[in-house]
């Protein structure tokens, strides 16, 4: 019996969709939805690397996260207007970048830079985990684009795996997965788990918001997270396969 | 015979669409497209006014314009990260706010504030005129929402008219309307015209980018602009009518 | 019969003076007065161009506008102390720069940079149009200085024309020229017009502050503006001629 | 057999010391050392709360972390001079504040604010965990001071437990505790664990820096962390006991 | 025999002029020249005091110093554009404010604020001492204005004395007064001396730029400074007397 | 008979200590105490010079001063968090840098940079003079380090003398030396005097805080200052001698 407001079981994610090819300009793009949370992820590929990396035969992948002002229930002031990026925004941007770099072989990438922008268009909890999940798809598409363009020529594969992320938490003393805003604000513990497609951990960030958590609770939350990221990995793969087929059809039509 | 890259005649706009009700949170919202230019406009209604207006029985309407980093052909650095809003961004935000306030009866609005956010999701010329055109629709929806909620109770009508905007210019010595990026960068003159639904001027901003323009050229551009804003006014009205019908059906279903 | 507070006719400018050679250091300088509005314009000539222009055999002209804190009726906080330049200041700086560049042949200028500073010493309406009018004179003097110094050696003439500007507006339903502060705050429409010495338009910025304006009103305002900028062009030319004669006398005395 | 540069076993912390009463001004203070890492923690107690908390009968505890410019091997530019706080600094400040608030009963604290400043005087890895460990001691002393001063009069106890933190990681495929800088930079995984004195988790932040980690590795790291925070809790308690005895002697001497 | 480039003796100031009533808006204003150094000083009088002084029956006097970009031989970037005020600018602003406050009886001033703006229009050494000397005149005029307006009603006199300032220095081992830029850059010691009209010291700031100075040199510089500020006091008084006479004539004409 | 709260005579300094070798990382370091005022001074030596000095065969010495937030009786907000360095902080940083450069032969230093950081750990008046006194010691140690490392190879001596500083003031009409906070806030005049070890002046900054001071008072204060800096010079020399002996013993032990 579920006690969740949207009738999900503790282990059930919200409906997840990943739509690729959203942007006319970006080398890779995806709009990812976890329920009412929607994030636009674009990957911008440029040749060359930041100054501090020059001449090292390595590429660079970084990410920036932001929210549109009215993604939230009440309007949030723009960080550009306030003149600085909040601690929360920087923290999430750094998390996304770290998570992606964990599966990038920077040597195989060559001296190229990929910037992933994750702009939250609508927010209902779990924006950072949705962003990571979508960002991986945009990244993979941009890498594919660069290989097709022969900008990346190495035989080595620039991506050594895939990355997906989900939130878990303790709500009313029960471990649950993929918390919407309503659960997020009253969770005793809130945890974000980033894994590879193989089910290994890239990042675990668990915070006791109301009450410390014990080892058994931690284990319960990690079990839910691993099951969910396995599903997310499948959804990512399906989106990438569909994009590849569609691109192949397009090239065939041109030939 | 058209000489335009997209085969339009000099007086022909790109396909224009206005989709309302886009945002789950905002009191009014619209995504407007002028060809490949797409702008998300949200209206955030809050009771109360800024400190400097308190106790004057007047409302306040203001606007903020921004571009997503990869709205453009090459990625643009975020203004939040650079720590300040560019002159261009401020100039356009001020323009949108001024244009909307020209049709707002701030007394009838009461001590309420509406902030219109115009976020360019994809850019291909004419972002500021598309933004104004969509912003009016979001504004009108938010006003309607507040009247339905009885937050605005005045019998006076807060909006005294409608607002639409279009770009015109001299390209290869010919006056043309609604310039995409490709024409914009090589136009001799670039002009943005904001009008009321009645065809009166709210704002004219014309700039000789390559070569001064004479009175006859000015007149030719203004003729094109007025014809185009008349069409835009019809499209805005159709979008608002559709939204009203859909809302009426929803209320009927609830009753 | 005039209804203007200072007894001018609708088509009459305030007394205009342009005093050159004001600064001991600047390569070109002028103090321009439109009635009680006074702007100090200095042109700073430096060899070389900004990094993004290097190696293109082109020069660069830019402008910065600012107000002294007590130029206005009540003291305005310094933008340096507030830590940022306001939208209004940036907008006007950009306008002045654009207006001047419209008559600059950047190839003939060579890889040199001229920065025009327009500092409003006393404000009584029309500061941006006075600034443009004076800035042109400072610019022309700096170009002349560089030709005399043989820093500019091209036979081509770096300035392809002259630039002047004036404000017009609808006040009490009447089109008037050169609005002082008292008229500016209550004008229904406020328009700034920048023209070449030949009477072609460089920039038109018209804004309905209180009430939209129609085509006939627009035409009436433009007629006034063109008549006024013709006068301003003569005053600019007289100031430049006087400066040239004075410089010739100085050189003759040295010989 | 240990493979660690400083001959410690995998489960062995560096020498830990906590010296209280360091500051002549602060209501609570401690200098904490984990080997060569030294952090000065001061607690500043002020009556009243930030505006957004007023009238809610709750107190507020927050923290700020910073490094002296030459705490590090090479000098780091001051954040005050660069004009902004880095993402890393904000992230750690937020972490420390969250960790402390997990054991604060804000109602029992009353409408009072305690700011904990953690300034790293010398850095050799683990600065954030040392800071949390020392911050708790400074906090507890400030709460004790306020109770002695009868500023806090509630019979409820403002601190519901104690907080300690330690870093663990995978280095050369071995789980180790309390990583100095030399191990930190080459660790495959880096994890910071914050616990209560009762051995429950307040925060877990684990990051795969070089290679994802699996569940068994996670468990090994958590085992080490829990053993270490148990030791740290004892050292904190000893430092607080010594401070209380010394204060009692002082008061006895005054009587 | 003088060795100074402008043929002055060591004890001789450059020509000093103080022109009052320069600004149409400010409650007090003066343009002061020490040779080619020209500073516009305006005093802005407002009723009320900053928040931290409220309810203490005291007034506030403060000052801001700035340079126009082309006051100097080479153009200096605007501090507003750079987004912050330099250390030098703040240091001089603080010096001017302190110097003026030394002769202000803040109780007699009542809860009123006077801001003195000192904008250097042309710089040739000694800008801060010229600014202080002119600022006093602007301040005295603003106080007089407020007494005439009966905004200040106390019988006590708000100004307890006058303030003047001059630079002295060691140039080529000789003590000299009022250094122009050319001497300033090569002086062994540079000293700014602020005195009351009675010849007592308000501020002494002496810096060995090239070589330490001894007690005898200090005494020689102070002798020169005191003689010069006596002269400056007379010039200030003459300017204030002339302004008072002119104001009396104006009032007589109105009567 | 002394009237000073801490029973000192007018000419008596507080206990002064200088402890060297405090930092594990810095090339030179010292903690200096003037009574309860404690400042940590570190000297960071790096090869190379700022861009504007390159290729001139000269070195550069600069300083930065800051206070820990709870160095003071009440907590002071961090300048990094406020996003800018206060005028006071910049003024003192500039003073320290100037004072040190007065005894540096930048040619003998070679193209090397030394940055001195002075962080006030506890404040009780005289922080800037204690900082200068300690900064000299850190600087001398860093220079010695670079000579031992043979990074500085010139036979010329980079330091042409030593620098010490002390505060003097008029308190209750009596000239006193080394003012603690309690005297500082009520002093009629506050003066900071920086001298060489030979008793010549590098900087004098005297400010009338409550009442102007006359020539006799100035002379009395300078007499006290010179006597005190003579003592400080001895203490500095003793600290440097002890450090040199300790270093010699260390090298002998290694041999």
Short mmCIF file of N, CA, C and O in Angstrom, two decimals, chain F residues 186-246:
data_model
loop_
_atom_site.label_atom_id
_atom_site.label_comp_id
_atom_site.label_asym_id
_atom_site.label_seq_id
_atom_site.Cartn_x
_atom_site.Cartn_y
_atom_site.Cartn_z
N UNK F 186 39.23 56.92 22.00
CA UNK F 186 38.98 58.22 22.62
C UNK F 186 40.15 59.20 22.46
O UNK F 186 40.14 60.27 23.05
N UNK F 187 41.13 58.82 21.63
CA UNK F 187 42.28 59.71 21.40
C UNK F 187 41.84 60.98 20.67
O UNK F 187 40.97 60.94 19.80
N UNK F 188 42.46 62.11 21.03
CA UNK F 188 42.18 63.35 20.28
C UNK F 188 42.89 63.30 18.94
O UNK F 188 42.38 63.77 17.94
N UNK F 189 44.10 62.75 18.97
CA UNK F 189 44.87 62.59 17.73
C UNK F 189 45.43 61.18 17.71
O UNK F 189 45.80 60.63 18.73
N UNK F 190 45.47 60.61 16.51
CA UNK F 190 45.97 59.25 16.31
C UNK F 190 47.03 59.34 15.22
O UNK F 190 46.76 59.91 14.16
N UNK F 191 48.21 58.82 15.48
CA UNK F 191 49.28 58.93 14.48
C UNK F 191 50.02 57.61 14.36
O UNK F 191 50.33 56.98 15.37
N UNK F 192 50.28 57.21 13.13
CA UNK F 192 51.08 56.02 12.88
C UNK F 192 52.40 56.47 12.27
O UNK F 192 52.41 57.25 11.32
N UNK F 193 53.47 55.96 12.84
CA UNK F 193 54.79 56.38 12.39
C UNK F 193 55.59 55.14 11.98
O UNK F 193 55.69 54.19 12.75
N UNK F 194 56.10 55.18 10.76
CA UNK F 194 56.91 54.09 10.23
C UNK F 194 58.33 54.61 10.05
O UNK F 194 58.51 55.64 9.41
N UNK F 195 59.29 53.90 10.61
CA UNK F 195 60.67 54.39 10.48
C UNK F 195 61.60 53.27 10.01
O UNK F 195 61.25 52.10 10.06
N UNK F 196 62.76 53.68 9.57
CA UNK F 196 63.82 52.70 9.29
C UNK F 196 64.50 52.34 10.61
O UNK F 196 64.30 53.02 11.62
N UNK F 197 65.31 51.32 10.57
CA UNK F 197 66.08 50.95 11.75
C UNK F 197 67.04 52.06 12.17
O UNK F 197 67.45 52.14 13.33
N UNK F 198 67.37 52.95 11.23
CA UNK F 198 68.26 54.08 11.51
C UNK F 198 67.52 55.28 12.08
O UNK F 198 68.13 56.33 12.29
N UNK F 199 66.22 55.16 12.26
CA UNK F 199 65.49 56.26 12.88
C UNK F 199 65.09 57.36 11.91
O UNK F 199 64.80 58.48 12.32
N UNK F 200 65.08 57.05 10.60
CA UNK F 200 64.54 58.03 9.66
C UNK F 200 63.09 57.67 9.36
O UNK F 200 62.68 56.52 9.52
N UNK F 201 62.34 58.66 8.89
CA UNK F 201 60.91 58.43 8.66
C UNK F 201 60.64 57.82 7.29
O UNK F 201 61.17 58.26 6.28
N UNK F 202 59.79 56.82 7.26
CA UNK F 202 59.27 56.29 6.00
C UNK F 202 57.86 56.79 5.77
O UNK F 202 57.47 57.11 4.65
N UNK F 203 57.10 56.86 6.84
CA UNK F 203 55.72 57.33 6.69
C UNK F 203 55.25 57.92 8.01
O UNK F 203 55.52 57.35 9.08
N UNK F 204 54.54 59.03 7.92
CA UNK F 204 53.88 59.62 9.08
C UNK F 204 52.44 59.86 8.68
O UNK F 204 52.16 60.49 7.66
N UNK F 205 51.50 59.31 9.45
CA UNK F 205 50.08 59.56 9.17
C UNK F 205 49.42 59.97 10.46
O UNK F 205 49.13 59.13 11.32
N UNK F 206 49.21 61.27 10.60
CA UNK F 206 48.60 61.77 11.83
C UNK F 206 47.25 62.38 11.54
O UNK F 206 47.11 63.14 10.59
N UNK F 207 46.26 62.04 12.34
CA UNK F 207 44.89 62.51 12.11
C UNK F 207 44.30 63.04 13.41
O UNK F 207 44.32 62.36 14.42
N UNK F 208 43.77 64.25 13.31
CA UNK F 208 43.06 64.81 14.46
C UNK F 208 41.67 64.21 14.49
O UNK F 208 40.86 64.47 13.60
N UNK F 209 41.41 63.34 15.46
CA UNK F 209 40.11 62.68 15.49
C UNK F 209 39.09 63.54 16.23
O UNK F 209 37.91 63.53 15.90
N UNK F 210 39.53 64.23 17.26
CA UNK F 210 38.60 64.99 18.08
C UNK F 210 38.93 66.47 18.06
O UNK F 210 38.06 67.30 18.27
N UNK F 211 40.19 66.80 17.88
CA UNK F 211 40.65 68.17 18.10
C UNK F 211 41.96 68.33 17.35
O UNK F 211 42.81 67.44 17.40
N UNK F 212 42.17 69.43 16.63
CA UNK F 212 43.44 69.64 15.92
C UNK F 212 44.62 69.60 16.89
O UNK F 212 44.45 69.83 18.09
N UNK F 213 45.78 69.30 16.35
CA UNK F 213 46.97 69.24 17.22
C UNK F 213 47.97 70.29 16.75
O UNK F 213 48.02 70.66 15.58
N UNK F 214 48.77 70.76 17.74
CA UNK F 214 49.70 71.83 17.37
C UNK F 214 51.12 71.27 17.20
O UNK F 214 51.36 70.08 17.38
N UNK F 215 52.02 72.14 16.85
CA UNK F 215 53.39 71.73 16.53
C UNK F 215 54.08 71.08 17.73
O UNK F 215 54.82 70.10 17.57
N UNK F 216 53.85 71.61 18.92
CA UNK F 216 54.50 71.05 20.12
C UNK F 216 54.00 69.63 20.38
O UNK F 216 54.78 68.73 20.72
N UNK F 217 52.71 69.43 20.21
CA UNK F 217 52.13 68.09 20.40
C UNK F 217 52.69 67.13 19.36
O UNK F 217 53.02 65.98 19.67
N UNK F 218 52.79 67.60 18.12
CA UNK F 218 53.38 66.78 17.06
C UNK F 218 54.78 66.34 17.46
O UNK F 218 55.13 65.15 17.35
N UNK F 219 55.58 67.28 17.94
CA UNK F 219 56.96 66.95 18.31
C UNK F 219 57.00 65.94 19.45
O UNK F 219 57.81 65.00 19.43
N UNK F 220 56.13 66.10 20.42
CA UNK F 220 56.09 65.15 21.55
C UNK F 220 55.75 63.74 21.06
O UNK F 220 56.36 62.75 21.47
N UNK F 221 54.78 63.66 20.16
CA UNK F 221 54.40 62.35 19.64
C UNK F 221 55.53 61.72 18.84
O UNK F 221 55.81 60.52 18.95
N UNK F 222 56.21 62.54 18.03
CA UNK F 222 57.30 61.99 17.21
C UNK F 222 58.45 61.50 18.09
O UNK F 222 59.09 60.48 17.78
N UNK F 223 58.72 62.20 19.18
CA UNK F 223 59.78 61.75 20.10
C UNK F 223 59.45 60.36 20.64
O UNK F 223 60.30 59.46 20.65
N UNK F 224 58.19 60.17 21.06
CA UNK F 224 57.79 58.86 21.57
C UNK F 224 57.91 57.79 20.51
O UNK F 224 58.37 56.67 20.77
N UNK F 225 57.51 58.13 19.31
CA UNK F 225 57.50 57.15 18.22
C UNK F 225 58.92 56.69 17.90
O UNK F 225 59.18 55.49 17.74
N UNK F 226 59.84 57.63 17.82
CA UNK F 226 61.21 57.27 17.47
C UNK F 226 61.85 56.40 18.54
O UNK F 226 62.59 55.45 18.23
N UNK F 227 61.56 56.70 19.80
CA UNK F 227 62.10 55.86 20.88
C UNK F 227 61.55 54.44 20.77
O UNK F 227 62.27 53.45 20.95
N UNK F 228 60.25 54.33 20.45
CA UNK F 228 59.62 53.01 20.39
C UNK F 228 60.12 52.19 19.20
O UNK F 228 60.38 50.99 19.31
N UNK F 229 60.25 52.83 18.03
CA UNK F 229 60.69 52.04 16.87
C UNK F 229 62.14 51.60 17.04
O UNK F 229 62.54 50.57 16.48
N UNK F 230 62.92 52.32 17.81
CA UNK F 230 64.28 51.86 18.12
C UNK F 230 64.21 50.53 18.89
O UNK F 230 64.94 49.58 18.58
N UNK F 231 63.31 50.47 19.87
CA UNK F 231 63.14 49.20 20.61
C UNK F 231 62.65 48.08 19.69
O UNK F 231 63.11 46.95 19.77
N UNK F 232 61.67 48.41 18.83
CA UNK F 232 61.11 47.40 17.94
C UNK F 232 62.19 46.85 17.00
O UNK F 232 62.21 45.65 16.69
N UNK F 233 63.05 47.74 16.55
CA UNK F 233 64.15 47.31 15.67
C UNK F 233 65.02 46.27 16.37
O UNK F 233 65.42 45.27 15.77
N UNK F 234 65.28 46.49 17.66
CA UNK F 234 66.08 45.52 18.41
C UNK F 234 65.35 44.17 18.51
O UNK F 234 65.97 43.11 18.36
N UNK F 235 64.06 44.22 18.78
CA UNK F 235 63.29 42.97 18.91
C UNK F 235 63.26 42.22 17.58
O UNK F 235 63.39 41.00 17.53
N UNK F 236 63.08 42.96 16.48
CA UNK F 236 63.11 42.33 15.15
C UNK F 236 64.46 41.64 14.92
O UNK F 236 64.54 40.52 14.45
N UNK F 237 65.53 42.37 15.24
CA UNK F 237 66.86 41.84 14.98
C UNK F 237 67.11 40.58 15.80
O UNK F 237 67.66 39.60 15.31
N UNK F 238 66.65 40.61 17.06
CA UNK F 238 66.81 39.43 17.92
C UNK F 238 66.06 38.23 17.34
O UNK F 238 66.57 37.10 17.32
N UNK F 239 64.86 38.46 16.82
CA UNK F 239 64.07 37.37 16.25
C UNK F 239 64.77 36.80 15.01
O UNK F 239 64.82 35.58 14.80
N UNK F 240 65.32 37.70 14.19
CA UNK F 240 66.01 37.24 12.98
C UNK F 240 67.29 36.50 13.33
O UNK F 240 67.64 35.50 12.70
N UNK F 241 67.99 36.99 14.33
CA UNK F 241 69.23 36.30 14.75
C UNK F 241 68.91 34.90 15.26
O UNK F 241 69.61 33.93 14.91
N UNK F 242 67.88 34.79 16.08
CA UNK F 242 67.51 33.48 16.62
C UNK F 242 67.14 32.53 15.49
O UNK F 242 67.52 31.35 15.48
N UNK F 243 66.39 33.02 14.49
CA UNK F 243 66.00 32.19 13.36
C UNK F 243 67.23 31.73 12.59
O UNK F 243 67.33 30.58 12.14
N UNK F 244 68.20 32.64 12.40
CA UNK F 244 69.41 32.30 11.64
C UNK F 244 70.23 31.25 12.38
O UNK F 244 70.74 30.29 11.78
N UNK F 245 70.34 31.40 13.69
CA UNK F 245 71.09 30.41 14.48
C UNK F 245 70.43 29.04 14.41
O UNK F 245 71.09 28.02 14.25
N UNK F 246 69.12 29.06 14.52
CA UNK F 246 68.38 27.81 14.49
C UNK F 246 68.52 27.13 13.13
O UNK F 246 68.70 25.92 13.04
#
